[in-house]
Amino acid sequence: QQQVKQSPQSLIVQKGGISIINCAYENTAFDYFPWYQQFPGKGPALLIAIRPDVSEKKEGRFTISFNKSAKQFSLHIMDSQPGDSATYFCAASRLSNAGNMLTFGGGTRLMVKP
Amino acid sequence: GAGVSQSPSNKVTEKGKDVELRCDPISGHTALYWYRQSLGQGLEFLIYFQGNSAPDKSGLPSDRFSAERTGGSVSTLTIQRTQQEDSAVYLCASSGPDRVSPLHFGNGTRLTVT
């Protein structure tokens, strides 16, 4: 059962454009939604995360939009740069005192053309 | 400080052989996770350790896979009688004791079964 669905699988954006990646989840118990960025040959690294008590979180050029009723969240990258070219993973978890086990989406390979 | 360290970075083995993959988490991190990333795919959860609690093995794909964590620190993922479908990048992550502590990933071990 794929609990987190991510789209698109790949995305090409011109430098300066807006990159948008979407995710949908099924488990209403999820209460933590991070995005991870992965460069070739490296492990994923946390980019930005949101809890369901807010509808939007912005950090620099990166913004998460969250729609609890639709069980969807998205990553927006403003003024996209060639250095943003990487694979992006959305994820979700149910936080507990036992830890933070993430369920990941399938990933989006982003290419930003100069 | 030092991040999560995984070894070896690459491993080529023949079908039917056993392999051991090692993970050194960040010092002080109580939780340790193993994920598998197949070519162009998302991250598949394998197993999770939290402190001295029994590990969550719900993601292990078969009884050929096992993992242990010694002294609450170093972890070893063992795959017995490897098959070609085991070829993937095996990622280890650790996280701190806080409920929203992010996962810090190593760079993975790329396993190729010939």
Short mmCIF file of C-alpha atoms in Angstrom, two decimals:
data_model
loop_
_atom_site.label_atom_id
_atom_site.label_comp_id
_atom_site.label_asym_id
_atom_site.label_seq_id
_atom_site.Cartn_x
_atom_site.Cartn_y
_atom_site.Cartn_z
CA GLN A 1 0.00 0.00 0.00
CA GLN A 2 1.54 3.26 -1.14
CA GLN A 3 0.64 5.66 1.64
CA VAL A 4 2.34 8.73 0.14
CA LYS A 5 1.96 9.46 -3.58
CA GLN A 6 4.24 12.02 -5.20
CA SER A 7 4.04 13.77 -8.56
CA PRO A 8 5.50 14.48 -11.02
CA GLN A 9 8.25 11.88 -11.29
CA SER A 10 10.42 14.37 -13.15
CA LEU A 11 10.33 18.10 -13.70
CA ILE A 12 12.27 20.51 -15.89
CA VAL A 13 12.16 24.21 -15.03
CA GLN A 14 13.97 27.19 -16.43
CA LYS A 15 16.24 29.19 -14.14
CA GLY A 16 14.19 31.74 -12.26
CA GLY A 17 10.97 29.76 -12.61
CA ILE A 18 8.79 28.13 -9.95
CA SER A 19 9.11 24.41 -9.29
CA ILE A 20 6.05 22.72 -7.81
CA ILE A 21 5.97 19.17 -6.48
CA ASN A 22 2.83 17.60 -5.06
CA CYS A 23 2.16 14.85 -2.56
CA ALA A 24 -0.96 13.14 -1.27
CA TYR A 25 -1.26 10.91 1.75
CA GLU A 26 -3.83 8.40 2.96
CA ASN A 27 -3.19 7.92 6.66
CA THR A 28 -5.03 10.63 8.62
CA ALA A 29 -2.88 9.83 11.65
CA PHE A 30 0.16 11.38 9.97
CA ASP A 31 1.13 14.62 11.71
CA TYR A 32 4.57 15.50 10.40
CA PHE A 33 5.37 16.23 6.75
CA PRO A 34 9.00 16.86 5.77
CA TRP A 35 10.65 17.31 2.41
CA TYR A 36 14.08 15.86 1.73
CA GLN A 37 16.57 16.84 -0.97
CA GLN A 38 18.98 14.31 -2.41
CA PHE A 39 21.99 14.96 -4.65
CA PRO A 40 23.58 12.12 -6.67
CA GLY A 41 25.73 9.87 -4.53
CA LYS A 42 24.54 11.45 -1.31
CA GLY A 43 21.93 10.56 1.26
CA PRO A 44 18.74 12.64 1.50
CA ALA A 45 18.90 15.75 3.68
CA LEU A 46 16.03 17.54 5.39
CA LEU A 47 14.97 20.64 3.47
CA ILE A 48 11.83 21.87 5.24
CA ALA A 49 9.01 20.36 7.29
CA ILE A 50 5.47 21.24 8.38
CA ARG A 51 2.98 20.16 11.04
CA PRO A 52 -0.76 20.06 10.22
CA ASP A 53 -1.64 22.97 12.52
CA VAL A 54 -0.47 25.44 9.86
CA SER A 55 -1.33 25.73 6.18
CA GLU A 56 1.96 27.14 4.96
CA LYS A 57 5.59 27.32 5.96
CA LYS A 58 8.26 29.31 4.18
CA GLU A 59 12.01 29.13 4.48
CA GLY A 60 13.86 31.28 2.00
CA ARG A 61 12.89 30.23 -1.53
CA PHE A 62 11.20 27.05 -0.30
CA THR A 63 7.53 26.94 0.75
CA ILE A 64 5.35 24.04 1.88
CA SER A 65 1.61 24.40 1.35
CA PHE A 66 -0.58 22.03 3.35
CA ASN A 67 -4.25 21.14 2.80
CA LYS A 68 -5.43 18.93 5.64
CA SER A 69 -8.96 18.35 4.31
CA ALA A 70 -7.63 17.22 0.95
CA LYS A 71 -4.76 15.27 2.53
CA GLN A 72 -2.32 16.97 0.20
CA PHE A 73 0.83 19.02 0.55
CA SER A 74 3.20 20.58 -1.91
CA LEU A 75 6.67 22.06 -2.20
CA HIS A 76 7.19 25.30 -4.09
CA ILE A 77 10.68 26.41 -5.05
CA MET A 78 10.69 30.06 -6.05
CA ASP A 79 13.36 31.54 -8.34
CA SER A 80 14.65 28.03 -9.10
CA GLN A 81 18.41 27.78 -9.62
CA PRO A 82 20.58 25.18 -11.37
CA GLY A 83 21.97 24.27 -7.95
CA ASP A 84 18.46 23.16 -6.96
CA SER A 85 18.71 20.31 -9.47
CA ALA A 86 18.28 17.21 -7.31
CA THR A 87 15.75 14.57 -6.36
CA TYR A 88 13.10 15.67 -3.90
CA PHE A 89 11.18 13.35 -1.61
CA CYS A 90 8.11 14.17 0.40
CA ALA A 91 7.48 12.10 3.49
CA ALA A 92 5.02 11.69 6.31
CA SER A 93 5.03 10.24 9.78
CA ARG A 94 3.05 9.94 12.96
CA LEU A 95 5.19 11.45 15.65
CA SER A 96 5.39 9.52 18.88
CA ASN A 97 7.72 9.12 21.80
CA ALA A 98 8.94 6.00 20.03
CA GLY A 99 10.49 7.99 17.20
CA ASN A 100 9.88 9.46 13.78
CA MET A 101 9.55 6.68 11.22
CA LEU A 102 9.01 8.27 7.83
CA THR A 103 7.00 6.96 4.89
CA PHE A 104 8.44 8.43 1.70
CA GLY A 105 6.92 9.35 -1.64
CA GLY A 106 8.45 8.03 -4.83
CA GLY A 107 10.60 11.09 -5.49
CA THR A 108 10.74 13.86 -8.10
CA ARG A 109 13.84 14.44 -10.17
CA LEU A 110 14.13 18.19 -10.73
CA MET A 111 16.31 19.72 -13.40
CA VAL A 112 16.71 23.49 -13.52
CA LYS A 113 18.04 24.66 -16.88
CA PRO A 114 20.34 27.69 -16.92
CA GLY B 1 30.36 17.11 13.98
CA ALA B 2 30.59 13.81 12.15
CA GLY B 3 27.55 12.64 10.27
CA VAL B 4 26.19 9.14 9.75
CA SER B 5 28.89 6.91 8.33
CA GLN B 6 28.18 3.83 6.21
CA SER B 7 30.57 1.19 4.96
CA PRO B 8 31.39 -0.05 2.47
CA SER B 9 30.28 2.65 0.05
CA ASN B 10 30.07 0.06 -2.73
CA LYS B 11 29.72 -3.71 -2.59
CA VAL B 12 29.63 -6.14 -5.47
CA THR B 13 28.76 -9.71 -4.60
CA GLU B 14 27.78 -12.90 -6.34
CA LYS B 15 24.28 -14.25 -6.14
CA GLY B 16 23.92 -16.56 -3.15
CA LYS B 17 26.62 -14.92 -1.02
CA ASP B 18 25.97 -13.21 2.31
CA VAL B 19 26.76 -9.52 2.82
CA GLU B 20 27.06 -7.25 5.85
CA LEU B 21 26.49 -3.52 5.69
CA ARG B 22 27.62 -1.27 8.51
CA CYS B 23 26.21 1.97 9.90
CA ASP B 24 27.79 4.31 12.45
CA PRO B 25 25.11 6.75 13.62
CA ILE B 26 25.64 10.26 14.94
CA SER B 27 26.84 10.11 18.54
CA GLY B 28 23.99 10.53 20.98
CA HIS B 29 21.27 9.65 18.50
CA THR B 30 18.91 7.13 20.02
CA ALA B 31 17.03 6.09 16.90
CA LEU B 32 18.49 4.29 13.88
CA TYR B 33 16.72 3.44 10.64
CA TRP B 34 17.54 1.38 7.56
CA TYR B 35 15.94 2.20 4.21
CA ARG B 36 16.43 0.73 0.74
CA GLN B 37 16.45 2.81 -2.43
CA SER B 38 16.15 0.97 -5.70
CA LEU B 39 17.27 2.67 -8.92
CA GLY B 40 15.06 5.69 -9.58
CA GLN B 41 12.68 4.72 -6.81
CA GLY B 42 11.66 6.09 -3.46
CA LEU B 43 12.91 5.02 -0.08
CA GLU B 44 11.55 1.75 1.27
CA PHE B 45 11.58 1.34 5.06
CA LEU B 46 13.34 -1.80 6.30
CA ILE B 47 13.91 -1.69 10.07
CA TYR B 48 13.99 0.77 12.96
CA PHE B 49 15.80 0.72 16.31
CA GLN B 50 14.89 3.01 19.21
CA GLY B 51 17.03 2.87 22.33
CA ASN B 52 16.72 -0.46 24.09
CA SER B 53 13.27 -1.25 22.70
CA ALA B 54 12.62 -4.20 20.44
CA PRO B 55 13.28 -3.17 16.82
CA ASP B 56 10.45 -2.58 14.36
CA LYS B 57 11.18 -5.18 11.67
CA SER B 58 7.95 -4.69 9.76
CA GLY B 59 9.68 -3.51 6.58
CA LEU B 60 12.12 -6.39 6.09
CA PRO B 61 11.19 -7.99 2.74
CA SER B 62 12.14 -11.57 3.64
CA ASP B 63 13.77 -13.67 6.34
CA ARG B 64 17.06 -13.36 4.43
CA PHE B 65 17.30 -9.85 5.85
CA SER B 66 18.27 -9.16 9.45
CA ALA B 67 19.83 -6.34 11.42
CA GLU B 68 21.28 -5.76 14.82
CA ARG B 69 22.41 -2.77 16.78
CA THR B 70 25.16 -3.31 19.31
CA GLY B 71 25.48 -1.18 22.42
CA GLY B 72 22.86 1.23 21.14
CA SER B 73 25.28 2.53 18.53
CA VAL B 74 26.68 0.72 15.48
CA SER B 75 24.25 -1.27 13.38
CA THR B 76 24.82 -4.06 10.88
CA LEU B 77 22.35 -5.06 8.18
CA THR B 78 22.89 -8.61 6.97
CA ILE B 79 21.50 -10.06 3.76
CA GLN B 80 21.86 -13.82 3.41
CA ARG B 81 21.87 -15.71 0.12
CA THR B 82 21.72 -12.50 -1.89
CA GLN B 83 19.51 -12.31 -4.98
CA GLN B 84 19.74 -9.94 -7.95
CA GLU B 85 16.62 -8.12 -6.79
CA ASP B 86 18.51 -7.14 -3.64
CA SER B 87 20.63 -4.77 -5.74
CA ALA B 88 19.93 -1.26 -4.43
CA VAL B 89 21.36 1.52 -2.31
CA TYR B 90 20.95 0.79 1.38
CA LEU B 91 20.61 3.95 3.44
CA CYS B 92 21.03 4.30 7.15
CA ALA B 93 19.71 7.24 9.16
CA SER B 94 19.76 8.27 12.78
CA SER B 95 17.80 10.80 14.78
CA GLY B 96 17.91 12.36 18.21
CA PRO B 97 15.53 11.85 21.13
CA ASP B 98 13.17 14.74 20.33
CA ARG B 99 9.88 13.76 18.70
CA VAL B 100 10.49 16.05 15.73
CA SER B 101 14.18 15.29 15.44
CA PRO B 102 14.97 15.01 11.72
CA LEU B 103 16.51 11.93 10.20
CA HIS B 104 20.15 12.35 9.26
CA PHE B 105 21.11 10.01 6.44
CA GLY B 106 24.43 8.50 5.52
CA ASN B 107 25.53 8.35 1.88
CA GLY B 108 24.49 4.75 1.59
CA THR B 109 25.99 1.47 0.48
CA ARG B 110 25.42 0.63 -3.19
CA LEU B 111 24.95 -3.15 -3.37
CA THR B 112 25.23 -4.92 -6.70
CA VAL B 113 24.42 -8.62 -6.89
CA THR B 114 25.76 -10.29 -10.04
#
